[in-house]
Tab-separated table of C-alpha atoms and ligand atoms in Angstrom:
chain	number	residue	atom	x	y	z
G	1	UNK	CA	-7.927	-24.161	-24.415
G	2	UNK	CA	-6.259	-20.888	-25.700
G	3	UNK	CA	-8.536	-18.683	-22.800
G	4	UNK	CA	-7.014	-21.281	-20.149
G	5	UNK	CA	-3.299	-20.549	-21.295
G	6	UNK	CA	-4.398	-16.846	-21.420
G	7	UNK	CA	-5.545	-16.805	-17.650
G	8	UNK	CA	-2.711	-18.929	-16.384
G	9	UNK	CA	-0.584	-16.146	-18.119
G	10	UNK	CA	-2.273	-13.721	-16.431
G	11	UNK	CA	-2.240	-14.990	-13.242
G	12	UNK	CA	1.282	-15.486	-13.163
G	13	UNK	CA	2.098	-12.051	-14.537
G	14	UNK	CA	-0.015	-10.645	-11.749
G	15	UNK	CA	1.062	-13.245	-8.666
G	16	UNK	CA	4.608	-14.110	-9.471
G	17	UNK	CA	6.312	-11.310	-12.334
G	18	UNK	CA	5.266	-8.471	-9.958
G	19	UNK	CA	8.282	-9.612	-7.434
G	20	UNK	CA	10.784	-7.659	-10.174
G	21	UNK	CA	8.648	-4.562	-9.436
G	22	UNK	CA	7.611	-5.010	-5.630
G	23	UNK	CA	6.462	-7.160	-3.253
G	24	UNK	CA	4.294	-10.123	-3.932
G	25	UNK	CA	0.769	-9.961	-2.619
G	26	UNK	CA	0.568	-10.974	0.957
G	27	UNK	CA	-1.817	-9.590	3.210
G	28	UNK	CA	-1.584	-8.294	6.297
G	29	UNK	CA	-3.285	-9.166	9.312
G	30	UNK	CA	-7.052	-7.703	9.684
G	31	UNK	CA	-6.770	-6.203	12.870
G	32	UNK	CA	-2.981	-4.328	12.389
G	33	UNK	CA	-4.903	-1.410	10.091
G	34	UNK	CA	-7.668	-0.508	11.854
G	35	UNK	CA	-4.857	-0.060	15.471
G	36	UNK	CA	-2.347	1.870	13.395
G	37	UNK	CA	-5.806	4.669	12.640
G	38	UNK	CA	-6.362	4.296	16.091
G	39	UNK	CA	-3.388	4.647	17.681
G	40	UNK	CA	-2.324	7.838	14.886
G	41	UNK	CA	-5.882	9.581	15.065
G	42	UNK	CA	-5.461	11.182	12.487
G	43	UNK	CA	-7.854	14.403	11.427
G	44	UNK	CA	-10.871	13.211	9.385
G	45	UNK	CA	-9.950	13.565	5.591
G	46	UNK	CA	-6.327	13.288	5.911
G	47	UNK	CA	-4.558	11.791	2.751
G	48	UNK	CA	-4.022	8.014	3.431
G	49	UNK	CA	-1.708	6.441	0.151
G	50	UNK	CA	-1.063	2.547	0.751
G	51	UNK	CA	1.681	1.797	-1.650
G	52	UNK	CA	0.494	-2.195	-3.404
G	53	UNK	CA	-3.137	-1.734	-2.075
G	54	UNK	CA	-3.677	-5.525	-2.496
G	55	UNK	CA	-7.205	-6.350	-2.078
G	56	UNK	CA	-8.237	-3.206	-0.750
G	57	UNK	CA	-8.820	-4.339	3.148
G	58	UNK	CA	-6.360	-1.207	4.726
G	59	UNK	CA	-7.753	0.811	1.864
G	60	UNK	CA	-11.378	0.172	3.168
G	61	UNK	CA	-10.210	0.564	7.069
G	62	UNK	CA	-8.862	3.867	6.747
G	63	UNK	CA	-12.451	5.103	4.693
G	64	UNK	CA	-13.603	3.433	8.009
G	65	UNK	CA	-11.365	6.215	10.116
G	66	UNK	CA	-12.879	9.207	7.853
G	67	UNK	CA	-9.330	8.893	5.572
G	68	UNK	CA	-9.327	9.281	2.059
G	69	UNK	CA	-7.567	6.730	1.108
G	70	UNK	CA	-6.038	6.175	-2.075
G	71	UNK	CA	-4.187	2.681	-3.223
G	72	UNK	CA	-2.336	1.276	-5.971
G	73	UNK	CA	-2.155	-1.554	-7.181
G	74	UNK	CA	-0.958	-3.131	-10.072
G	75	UNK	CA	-2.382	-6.786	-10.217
G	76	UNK	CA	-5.572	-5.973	-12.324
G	77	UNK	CA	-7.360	-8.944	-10.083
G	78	UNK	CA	-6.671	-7.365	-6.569
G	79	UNK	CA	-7.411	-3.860	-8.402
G	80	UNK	CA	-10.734	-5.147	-8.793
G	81	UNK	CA	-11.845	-6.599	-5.684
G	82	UNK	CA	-10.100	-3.209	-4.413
G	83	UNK	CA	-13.113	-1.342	-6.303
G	84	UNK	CA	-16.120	-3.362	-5.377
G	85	UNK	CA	-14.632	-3.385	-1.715
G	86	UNK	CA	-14.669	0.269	-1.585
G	87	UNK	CA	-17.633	0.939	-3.828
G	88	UNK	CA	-19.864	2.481	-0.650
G	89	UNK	CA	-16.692	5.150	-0.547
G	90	UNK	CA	-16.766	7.500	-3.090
G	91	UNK	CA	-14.050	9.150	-2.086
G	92	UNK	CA	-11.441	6.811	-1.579
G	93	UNK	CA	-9.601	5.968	-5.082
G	94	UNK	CA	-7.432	3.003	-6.681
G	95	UNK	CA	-5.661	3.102	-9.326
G	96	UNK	CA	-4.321	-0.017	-11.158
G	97	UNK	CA	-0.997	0.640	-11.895
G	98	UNK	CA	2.804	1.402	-10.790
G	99	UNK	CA	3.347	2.563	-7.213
G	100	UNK	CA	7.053	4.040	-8.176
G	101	UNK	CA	5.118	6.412	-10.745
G	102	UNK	CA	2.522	7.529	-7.752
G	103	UNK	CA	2.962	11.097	-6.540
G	104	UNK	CA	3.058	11.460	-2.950
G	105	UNK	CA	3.211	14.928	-2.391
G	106	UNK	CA	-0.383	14.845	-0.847
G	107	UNK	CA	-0.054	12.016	1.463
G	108	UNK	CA	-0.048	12.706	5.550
G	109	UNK	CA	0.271	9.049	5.750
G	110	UNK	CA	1.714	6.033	3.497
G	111	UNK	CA	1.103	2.524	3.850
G	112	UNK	CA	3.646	0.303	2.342
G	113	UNK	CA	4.163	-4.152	3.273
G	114	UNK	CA	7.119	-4.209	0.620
G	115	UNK	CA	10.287	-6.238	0.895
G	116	UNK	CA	13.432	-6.141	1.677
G	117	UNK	CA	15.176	-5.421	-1.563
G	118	UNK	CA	13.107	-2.228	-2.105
G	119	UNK	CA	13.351	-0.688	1.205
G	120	UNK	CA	15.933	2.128	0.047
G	121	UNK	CA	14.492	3.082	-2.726
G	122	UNK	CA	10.893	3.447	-1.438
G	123	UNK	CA	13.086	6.162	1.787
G	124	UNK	CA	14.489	8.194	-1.624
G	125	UNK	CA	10.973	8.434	-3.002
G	126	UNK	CA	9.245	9.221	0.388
G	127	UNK	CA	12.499	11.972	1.181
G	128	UNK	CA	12.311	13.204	-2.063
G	129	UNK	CA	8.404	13.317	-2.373
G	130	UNK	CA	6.305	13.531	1.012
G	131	UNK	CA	5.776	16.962	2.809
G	132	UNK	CA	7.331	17.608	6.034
G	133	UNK	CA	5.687	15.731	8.720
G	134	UNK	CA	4.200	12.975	6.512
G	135	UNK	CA	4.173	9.818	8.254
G	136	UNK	CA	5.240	6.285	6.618
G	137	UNK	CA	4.019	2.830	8.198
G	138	UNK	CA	6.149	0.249	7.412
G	139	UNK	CA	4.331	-3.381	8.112
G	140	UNK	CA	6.979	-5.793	8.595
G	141	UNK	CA	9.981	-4.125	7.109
G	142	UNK	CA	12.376	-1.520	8.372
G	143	UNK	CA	14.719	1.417	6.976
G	144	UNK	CA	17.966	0.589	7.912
G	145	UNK	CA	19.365	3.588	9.908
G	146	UNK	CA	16.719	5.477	10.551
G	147	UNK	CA	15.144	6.317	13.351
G	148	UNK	CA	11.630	4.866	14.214
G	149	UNK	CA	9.008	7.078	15.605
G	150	UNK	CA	6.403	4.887	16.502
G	151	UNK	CA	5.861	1.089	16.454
G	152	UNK	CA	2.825	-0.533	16.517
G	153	UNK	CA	3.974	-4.620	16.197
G	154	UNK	CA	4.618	-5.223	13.333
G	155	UNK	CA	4.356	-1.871	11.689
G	156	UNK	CA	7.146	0.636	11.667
G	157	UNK	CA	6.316	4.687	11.485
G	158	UNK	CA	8.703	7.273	10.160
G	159	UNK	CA	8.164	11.085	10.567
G	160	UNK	CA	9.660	12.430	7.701
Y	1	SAM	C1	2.606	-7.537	0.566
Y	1	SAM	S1	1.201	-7.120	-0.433
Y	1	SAM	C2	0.381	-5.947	0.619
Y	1	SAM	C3	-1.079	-5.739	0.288
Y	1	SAM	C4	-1.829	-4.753	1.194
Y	1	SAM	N1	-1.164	-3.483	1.257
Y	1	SAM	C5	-1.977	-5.317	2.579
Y	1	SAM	O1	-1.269	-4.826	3.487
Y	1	SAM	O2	-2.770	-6.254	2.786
Y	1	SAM	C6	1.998	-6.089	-1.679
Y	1	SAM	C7	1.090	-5.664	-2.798
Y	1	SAM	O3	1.788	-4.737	-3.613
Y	1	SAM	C8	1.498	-4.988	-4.984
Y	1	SAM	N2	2.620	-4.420	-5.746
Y	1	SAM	C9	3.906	-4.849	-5.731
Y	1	SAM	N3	4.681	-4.032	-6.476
Y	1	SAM	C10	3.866	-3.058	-6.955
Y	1	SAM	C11	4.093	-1.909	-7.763
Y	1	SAM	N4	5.318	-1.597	-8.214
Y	1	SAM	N5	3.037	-1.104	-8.049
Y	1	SAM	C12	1.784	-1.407	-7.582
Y	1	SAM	N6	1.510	-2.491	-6.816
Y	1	SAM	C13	2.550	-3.295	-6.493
Y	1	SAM	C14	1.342	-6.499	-5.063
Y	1	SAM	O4	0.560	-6.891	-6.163
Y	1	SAM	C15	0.656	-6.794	-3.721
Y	1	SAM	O5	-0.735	-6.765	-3.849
């Protein structure tokens, strides 16, 4: 009985708490990923960052593209399917924990499906972190004011 109220605990630490740190994990759609690489083209090896990696799926499209892709994730569930996903990828990485500790100064391109509520503070950390010319694709969610550089429905890219 006690490892069933330990697992429902987790659960909803990992599914429903997370909204006071981020978005809540909803995927996005299959196809949106693998277009954005297209469309971009980036070089091969370019540093891809998605920002609540969920269950890996952009993660392991961009390895697809010749990225190295790094996520993070903090629901220790979606962290591991993450791992098996991109086990055939040894250089893609995922690291179960905070995104607002993650340090972008790498990154030529960021991922992020957050929310509303946190759309200013993630433009402070990418304008205070990213390199000039780093490119941030929004899925979903806009920064209000800024100007967009490309869209690819529904995702939103910022040259910063
Ligand atoms: C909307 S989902 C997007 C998942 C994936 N990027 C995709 O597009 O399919 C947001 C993800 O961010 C994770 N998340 C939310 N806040 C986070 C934080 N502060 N640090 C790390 N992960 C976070 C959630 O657990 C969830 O998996």
């Amino acid at each position: 009985m006690i490892i069933i109220w330990i697992i429902l605990i987790l659960l909803f630490v990992s599914f429903g708490a997370i909204v006071f740190v981020g978005a809540p994990y909803v995927p996005s759609k299959k196809n949106d990923a693998s277009q954005l690489f297209s469309v971009l083209n980036l070089k091969k090896g370019s540093v891809f960052v998605d920002l609540g990696s969920g269950d890996g799926k952009v993660l392991l499209a961009a390895a697809k593209a010749g990225l190295k892709p790094i996520g993070y994730e903090l629901n220790p569930f979606l962290y591991l399917i993450s791992k098996i996903r991109l086990r055939k990828y040894p250089k893609s990485k995922v690291v179960w924990g905070n995104y607002w500790s993650a340090d972008l100064s790498k990154a030529d391109l960021v991922f992020v499906f957050s929310a509303a509520p946190f759309m200013q503070k993630l433009y402070d950390k990418f304008k205070y972190q990213l390199k000039s010319g780093a490119l941030v694709a929004s899925y979903a969610f806009s920064f209000e004011g800024i100007k967009i550089y490309k869209k690819i429905e529904p995702i939103n890219i910022y040259k910063f």
